[in-house]
Amino acid sequence: MEATADDVLAADGYLLGSPVNFGYMSGALKHFFDSTFLQVGGALDAGGGAGESEGATSGRPYGLWLHGRYDLTGGVRAVQSIVGALGWKLSYDVLEVLGDVDDPELGSAYELGATIAALLSS
């Protein structure tokens, strides 16, 4: 809830995560996008939806994990729509975890984080 547009502009890449309840990303992640989108170069189309962007953060890598109990489809679609409008590039498979989080899921999360970190340090 404290990330600002300056934080987004200063970062070389992003690791996003959210629980998915009622088929959508968390309010906290939505707030992050709502409060930074236009300031970091996001664009809106004529209908007020996310448009194509060549903004200041375009081309930066991101990773995404989502966790829920039933269906993650809406959460994945919503996040990818927004980051697509920012021009960010998905740099690792989306980690979708349904149900309990056990050792295999934690290992996958570690791989996701390590991959994004390695991309940023090269």
mmCIF file of C-alpha atoms in Angstrom, residues 1-121:
data_model
loop_
_atom_site.group_PDB
_atom_site.id
_atom_site.type_symbol
_atom_site.label_atom_id
_atom_site.label_comp_id
_atom_site.label_asym_id
_atom_site.label_seq_id
_atom_site.Cartn_x
_atom_site.Cartn_y
_atom_site.Cartn_z
ATOM 1 C CA MET A 1 0.000 0.000 0.000
ATOM 2 C CA GLU A 2 3.043 2.252 0.198
ATOM 3 C CA ALA A 3 4.623 1.795 -3.239
ATOM 4 C CA THR A 4 4.630 4.984 -5.273
ATOM 5 C CA ALA A 5 5.153 5.874 -8.902
ATOM 6 C CA ASP A 6 8.698 6.940 -7.964
ATOM 7 C CA ASP A 7 9.333 3.415 -6.657
ATOM 8 C CA VAL A 8 8.075 1.917 -9.917
ATOM 9 C CA LEU A 9 10.173 4.290 -12.011
ATOM 10 C CA ALA A 10 13.293 3.520 -9.956
ATOM 11 C CA ALA A 11 12.921 -0.263 -10.274
ATOM 12 C CA ASP A 12 14.529 -2.275 -13.065
ATOM 13 C CA GLY A 13 11.842 -4.982 -12.888
ATOM 14 C CA TYR A 14 8.893 -6.161 -10.857
ATOM 15 C CA LEU A 15 7.687 -9.198 -8.954
ATOM 16 C CA LEU A 16 3.927 -8.991 -8.485
ATOM 17 C CA GLY A 17 1.814 -11.222 -6.295
ATOM 18 C CA SER A 18 -1.724 -11.412 -5.089
ATOM 19 C CA PRO A 19 -4.359 -13.620 -3.571
ATOM 20 C CA VAL A 20 -7.287 -14.121 -5.913
ATOM 21 C CA ASN A 21 -10.672 -13.872 -4.258
ATOM 22 C CA PHE A 22 -13.921 -13.703 -6.174
ATOM 23 C CA GLY A 23 -11.965 -14.133 -9.420
ATOM 24 C CA TYR A 24 -9.922 -10.925 -9.203
ATOM 25 C CA MET A 25 -6.616 -9.580 -7.902
ATOM 26 C CA SER A 26 -6.466 -8.210 -4.367
ATOM 27 C CA GLY A 27 -7.566 -4.680 -3.588
ATOM 28 C CA ALA A 28 -3.991 -3.871 -2.557
ATOM 29 C CA LEU A 29 -2.565 -4.798 -5.972
ATOM 30 C CA LYS A 30 -5.413 -2.975 -7.708
ATOM 31 C CA HIS A 31 -4.662 0.101 -5.574
ATOM 32 C CA PHE A 32 -0.989 -0.121 -6.598
ATOM 33 C CA PHE A 33 -1.947 -0.064 -10.272
ATOM 34 C CA ASP A 34 -4.605 2.620 -9.792
ATOM 35 C CA SER A 35 -2.200 4.950 -7.999
ATOM 36 C CA THR A 36 0.797 4.517 -10.334
ATOM 37 C CA PHE A 37 -0.474 3.572 -13.807
ATOM 38 C CA LEU A 38 -0.647 6.961 -15.532
ATOM 39 C CA GLN A 39 2.387 8.371 -13.720
ATOM 40 C CA VAL A 40 4.662 5.559 -14.939
ATOM 41 C CA GLY A 41 3.585 5.781 -18.545
ATOM 42 C CA GLY A 42 0.409 3.756 -18.794
ATOM 43 C CA ALA A 43 -2.033 4.873 -21.456
ATOM 44 C CA LEU A 44 -5.794 4.819 -21.747
ATOM 45 C CA ASP A 45 -7.652 4.267 -24.988
ATOM 46 C CA ALA A 46 -10.585 6.382 -26.143
ATOM 47 C CA GLY A 47 -13.006 4.174 -24.193
ATOM 48 C CA GLY A 48 -11.093 4.606 -20.927
ATOM 49 C CA GLY A 49 -9.561 1.117 -21.022
ATOM 50 C CA ALA A 50 -5.883 0.240 -20.936
ATOM 51 C CA GLY A 51 -4.223 1.189 -24.203
ATOM 52 C CA GLU A 52 -0.820 0.450 -25.683
ATOM 53 C CA SER A 53 2.057 2.260 -23.991
ATOM 54 C CA GLU A 54 5.603 3.208 -24.778
ATOM 55 C CA GLY A 55 5.967 4.731 -21.325
ATOM 56 C CA ALA A 56 9.002 5.102 -19.099
ATOM 57 C CA THR A 57 8.793 1.518 -17.792
ATOM 58 C CA SER A 58 8.021 -0.195 -21.092
ATOM 59 C CA GLY A 59 10.096 -3.306 -21.726
ATOM 60 C CA ARG A 60 10.975 -3.977 -18.098
ATOM 61 C CA PRO A 61 10.712 -7.591 -16.895
ATOM 62 C CA TYR A 62 8.112 -8.803 -14.449
ATOM 63 C CA GLY A 63 7.062 -11.994 -12.741
ATOM 64 C CA LEU A 64 3.651 -12.826 -11.301
ATOM 65 C CA TRP A 65 2.346 -15.238 -8.671
ATOM 66 C CA LEU A 66 -1.288 -15.689 -7.713
ATOM 67 C CA HIS A 67 -2.871 -17.860 -5.043
ATOM 68 C CA GLY A 68 -6.507 -18.749 -4.617
ATOM 69 C CA ARG A 69 -8.886 -21.536 -3.688
ATOM 70 C CA TYR A 70 -10.949 -21.956 -6.842
ATOM 71 C CA ASP A 71 -10.255 -20.076 -10.064
ATOM 72 C CA LEU A 72 -7.361 -17.764 -10.889
ATOM 73 C CA THR A 73 -8.346 -16.983 -14.483
ATOM 74 C CA GLY A 74 -9.823 -13.533 -13.829
ATOM 75 C CA GLY A 75 -6.896 -12.474 -11.650
ATOM 76 C CA VAL A 76 -4.332 -13.521 -14.251
ATOM 77 C CA ARG A 77 -6.257 -11.803 -17.046
ATOM 78 C CA ALA A 78 -6.663 -8.548 -15.103
ATOM 79 C CA VAL A 79 -3.017 -8.251 -14.104
ATOM 80 C CA GLN A 80 -1.736 -9.169 -17.562
ATOM 81 C CA SER A 81 -4.056 -6.612 -19.145
ATOM 82 C CA ILE A 82 -2.673 -3.836 -16.965
ATOM 83 C CA VAL A 83 1.008 -4.754 -17.266
ATOM 84 C CA GLY A 84 0.527 -5.243 -20.994
ATOM 85 C CA ALA A 85 -0.700 -1.672 -21.204
ATOM 86 C CA LEU A 86 2.466 -0.624 -19.367
ATOM 87 C CA GLY A 87 4.573 -2.547 -21.849
ATOM 88 C CA TRP A 88 6.171 -4.789 -19.211
ATOM 89 C CA LYS A 89 7.500 -8.141 -20.404
ATOM 90 C CA LEU A 90 6.549 -11.393 -18.668
ATOM 91 C CA SER A 91 9.903 -12.987 -17.902
ATOM 92 C CA TYR A 92 8.862 -16.264 -16.256
ATOM 93 C CA ASP A 93 5.747 -18.403 -16.348
ATOM 94 C CA VAL A 94 2.935 -17.086 -14.157
ATOM 95 C CA LEU A 95 2.930 -19.057 -10.910
ATOM 96 C CA GLU A 96 -0.674 -20.068 -10.271
ATOM 97 C CA VAL A 97 -1.269 -21.832 -6.958
ATOM 98 C CA LEU A 98 -4.678 -23.315 -6.174
ATOM 99 C CA GLY A 99 -5.340 -24.566 -2.676
ATOM 100 C CA ASP A 100 -2.693 -25.232 -0.070
ATOM 101 C CA VAL A 101 0.847 -23.927 -0.409
ATOM 102 C CA ASP A 102 3.263 -26.801 0.150
ATOM 103 C CA ASP A 103 6.946 -27.457 -0.590
ATOM 104 C CA PRO A 104 6.530 -27.801 -4.389
ATOM 105 C CA GLU A 105 4.735 -24.467 -4.600
ATOM 106 C CA LEU A 106 7.319 -22.805 -2.369
ATOM 107 C CA GLY A 107 10.052 -24.190 -4.633
ATOM 108 C CA SER A 108 8.282 -22.768 -7.669
ATOM 109 C CA ALA A 109 8.002 -19.402 -5.945
ATOM 110 C CA TYR A 110 11.721 -19.486 -5.185
ATOM 111 C CA GLU A 111 12.459 -20.216 -8.862
ATOM 112 C CA LEU A 112 10.241 -17.335 -9.948
ATOM 113 C CA GLY A 113 11.955 -14.864 -7.616
ATOM 114 C CA ALA A 114 15.434 -16.141 -8.445
ATOM 115 C CA THR A 115 14.808 -15.868 -12.176
ATOM 116 C CA ILE A 116 13.619 -12.269 -11.964
ATOM 117 C CA ALA A 117 16.539 -11.398 -9.668
ATOM 118 C CA ALA A 118 19.019 -13.000 -12.084
ATOM 119 C CA LEU A 119 17.578 -11.027 -14.991
ATOM 120 C CA LEU A 120 18.061 -7.803 -13.064
ATOM 121 C CA SER A 121 21.613 -8.525 -12.007
#
